[in-house]
mmCIF file of C-alpha atoms in Angstrom:
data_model
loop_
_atom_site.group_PDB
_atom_site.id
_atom_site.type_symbol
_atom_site.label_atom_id
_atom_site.label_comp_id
_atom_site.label_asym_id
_atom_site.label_seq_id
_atom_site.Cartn_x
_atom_site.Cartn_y
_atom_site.Cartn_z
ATOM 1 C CA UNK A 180 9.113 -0.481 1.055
ATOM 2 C CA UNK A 181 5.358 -0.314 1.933
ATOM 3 C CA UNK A 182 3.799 0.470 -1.487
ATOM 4 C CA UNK A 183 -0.517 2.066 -1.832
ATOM 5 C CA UNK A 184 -0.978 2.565 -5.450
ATOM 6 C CA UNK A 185 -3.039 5.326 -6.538
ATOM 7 C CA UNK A 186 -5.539 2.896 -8.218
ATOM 8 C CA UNK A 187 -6.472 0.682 -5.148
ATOM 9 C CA UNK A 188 -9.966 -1.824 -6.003
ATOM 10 C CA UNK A 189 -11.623 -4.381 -3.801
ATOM 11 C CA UNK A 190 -10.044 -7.609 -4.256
ATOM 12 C CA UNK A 191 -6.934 -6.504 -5.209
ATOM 13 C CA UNK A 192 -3.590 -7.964 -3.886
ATOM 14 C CA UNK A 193 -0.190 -5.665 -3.353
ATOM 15 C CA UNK A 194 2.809 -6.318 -2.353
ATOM 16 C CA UNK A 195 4.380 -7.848 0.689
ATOM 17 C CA UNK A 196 6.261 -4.873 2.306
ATOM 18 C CA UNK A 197 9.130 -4.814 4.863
ATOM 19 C CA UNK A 198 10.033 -2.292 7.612
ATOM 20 C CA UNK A 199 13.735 -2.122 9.130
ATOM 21 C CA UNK A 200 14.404 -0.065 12.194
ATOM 22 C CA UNK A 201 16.937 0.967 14.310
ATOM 23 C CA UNK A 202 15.558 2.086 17.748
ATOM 24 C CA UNK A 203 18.212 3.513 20.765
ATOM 25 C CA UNK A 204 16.632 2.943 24.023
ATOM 26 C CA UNK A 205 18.745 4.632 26.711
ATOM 27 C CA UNK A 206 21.664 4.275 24.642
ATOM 28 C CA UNK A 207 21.262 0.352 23.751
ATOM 29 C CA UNK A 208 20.396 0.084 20.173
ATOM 30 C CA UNK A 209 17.749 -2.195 19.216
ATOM 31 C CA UNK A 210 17.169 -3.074 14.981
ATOM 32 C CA UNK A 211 13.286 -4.011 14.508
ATOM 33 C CA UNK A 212 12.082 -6.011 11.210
ATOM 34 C CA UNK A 213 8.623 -6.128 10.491
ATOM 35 C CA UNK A 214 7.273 -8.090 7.144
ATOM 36 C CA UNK A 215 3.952 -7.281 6.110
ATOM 37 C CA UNK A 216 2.471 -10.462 3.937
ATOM 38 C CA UNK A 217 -0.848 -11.175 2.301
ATOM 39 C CA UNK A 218 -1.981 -7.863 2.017
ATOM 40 C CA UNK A 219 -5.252 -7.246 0.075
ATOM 41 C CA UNK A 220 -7.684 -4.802 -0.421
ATOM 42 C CA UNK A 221 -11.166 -6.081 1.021
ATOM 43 C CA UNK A 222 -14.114 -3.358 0.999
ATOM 44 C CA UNK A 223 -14.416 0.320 0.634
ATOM 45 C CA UNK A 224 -16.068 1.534 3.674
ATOM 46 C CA UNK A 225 -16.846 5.279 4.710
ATOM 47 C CA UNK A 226 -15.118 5.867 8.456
ATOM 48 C CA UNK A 227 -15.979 8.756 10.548
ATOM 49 C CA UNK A 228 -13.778 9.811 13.558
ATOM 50 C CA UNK A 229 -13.341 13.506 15.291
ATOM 51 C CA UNK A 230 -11.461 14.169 12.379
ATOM 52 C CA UNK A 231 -14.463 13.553 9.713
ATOM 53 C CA UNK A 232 -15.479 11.437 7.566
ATOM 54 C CA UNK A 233 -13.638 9.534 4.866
ATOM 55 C CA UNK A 234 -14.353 7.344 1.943
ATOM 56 C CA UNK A 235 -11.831 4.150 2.440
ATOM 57 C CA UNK A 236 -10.184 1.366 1.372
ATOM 58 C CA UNK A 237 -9.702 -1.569 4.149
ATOM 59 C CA UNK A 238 -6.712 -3.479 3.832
ATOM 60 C CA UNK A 239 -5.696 -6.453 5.923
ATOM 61 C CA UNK A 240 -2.296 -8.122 6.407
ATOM 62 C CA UNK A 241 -0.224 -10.806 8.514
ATOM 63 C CA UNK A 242 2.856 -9.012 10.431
ATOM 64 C CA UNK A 243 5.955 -10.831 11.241
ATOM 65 C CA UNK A 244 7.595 -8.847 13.897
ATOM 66 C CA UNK A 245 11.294 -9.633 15.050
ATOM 67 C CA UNK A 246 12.715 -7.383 17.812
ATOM 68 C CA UNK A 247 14.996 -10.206 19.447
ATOM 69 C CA UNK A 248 12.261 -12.667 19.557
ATOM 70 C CA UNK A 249 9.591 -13.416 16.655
ATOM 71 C CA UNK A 250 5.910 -11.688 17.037
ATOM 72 C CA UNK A 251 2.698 -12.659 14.692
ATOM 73 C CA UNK A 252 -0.377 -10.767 14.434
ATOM 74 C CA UNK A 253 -3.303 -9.381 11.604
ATOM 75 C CA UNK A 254 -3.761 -5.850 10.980
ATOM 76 C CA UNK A 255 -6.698 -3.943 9.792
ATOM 77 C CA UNK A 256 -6.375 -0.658 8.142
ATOM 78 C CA UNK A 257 -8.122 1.832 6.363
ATOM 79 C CA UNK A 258 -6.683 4.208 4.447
ATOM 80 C CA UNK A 259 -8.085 7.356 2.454
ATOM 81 C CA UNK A 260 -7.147 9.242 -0.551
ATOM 82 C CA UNK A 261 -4.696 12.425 0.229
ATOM 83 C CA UNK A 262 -5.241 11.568 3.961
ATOM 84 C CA UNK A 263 -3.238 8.086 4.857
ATOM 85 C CA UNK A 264 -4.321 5.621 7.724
ATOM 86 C CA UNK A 265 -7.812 7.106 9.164
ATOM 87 C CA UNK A 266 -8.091 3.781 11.374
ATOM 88 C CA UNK A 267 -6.392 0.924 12.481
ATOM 89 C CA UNK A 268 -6.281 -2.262 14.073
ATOM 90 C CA UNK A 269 -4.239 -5.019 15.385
ATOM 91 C CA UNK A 270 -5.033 -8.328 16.484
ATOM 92 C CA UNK A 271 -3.718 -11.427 17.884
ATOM 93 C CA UNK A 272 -3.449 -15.010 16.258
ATOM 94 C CA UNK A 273 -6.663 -15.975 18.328
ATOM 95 C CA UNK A 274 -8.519 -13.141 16.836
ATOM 96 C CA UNK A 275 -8.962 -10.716 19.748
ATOM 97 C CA UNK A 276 -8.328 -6.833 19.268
ATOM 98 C CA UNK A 277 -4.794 -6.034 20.831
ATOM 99 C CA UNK A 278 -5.265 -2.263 19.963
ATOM 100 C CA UNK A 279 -6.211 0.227 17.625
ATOM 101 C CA UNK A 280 -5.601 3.762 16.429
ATOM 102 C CA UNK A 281 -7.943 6.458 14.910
ATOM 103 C CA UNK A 282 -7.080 9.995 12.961
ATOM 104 C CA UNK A 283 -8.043 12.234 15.361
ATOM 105 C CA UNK A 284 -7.687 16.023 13.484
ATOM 106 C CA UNK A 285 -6.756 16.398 9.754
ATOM 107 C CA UNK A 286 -5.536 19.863 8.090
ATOM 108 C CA UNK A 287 -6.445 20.220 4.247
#
């Protein structure tokens, strides 16, 4: 349910978005929910990484995590045209960087 129009523009807002997963960890299953709320579209930004360098859209959001217990953080993401996520990040309620991924190789 996680929805990127084609059209995205600075400022916009999209939809909240929901994740539901079923993980099996040494043959106990686990179900994982994870709401993604208040996601907007904040600045186009060009992003290098080993893989290049892309023209992006940053989006931020608030993530409600359940696995068993409840888990809140902000994401950071930008995402490219024909590519997907080039660069994220994640980050507690307090602000501080919890972690962080980056596109490392990319096949045309």
């Amino acid at each position: 349910n996680v929805e990127f129009p084609n059209n995205l523009k600075v400022g916009q807002t999209l939809k909240d978005a929901n994740l539901k997963m079923t993980l099996n960890m040494s043959g106990i299953k686990m179900n994982m929910t994870m709401d993604m709320l208040n996601r907007t579209v904040d600045a186009k930004e060009s992003v290098t990484t080993t893989a290049g360098t892309f023209d992006c859209f940053v989006l931020s959001y608030d993530t409600e995590m359940k696995m068993g217990m409840k888990m809140n953080f902000k994401n950071k993401e930008w995402i490219a045209k024909g590519v997907g996520v080039v660069k994220s990040e994640n980050y507690n309620k307090k602000g501080k960087l919890m972690g962080y991924s980056e596109l490392t190789s990319f096949t045309k």
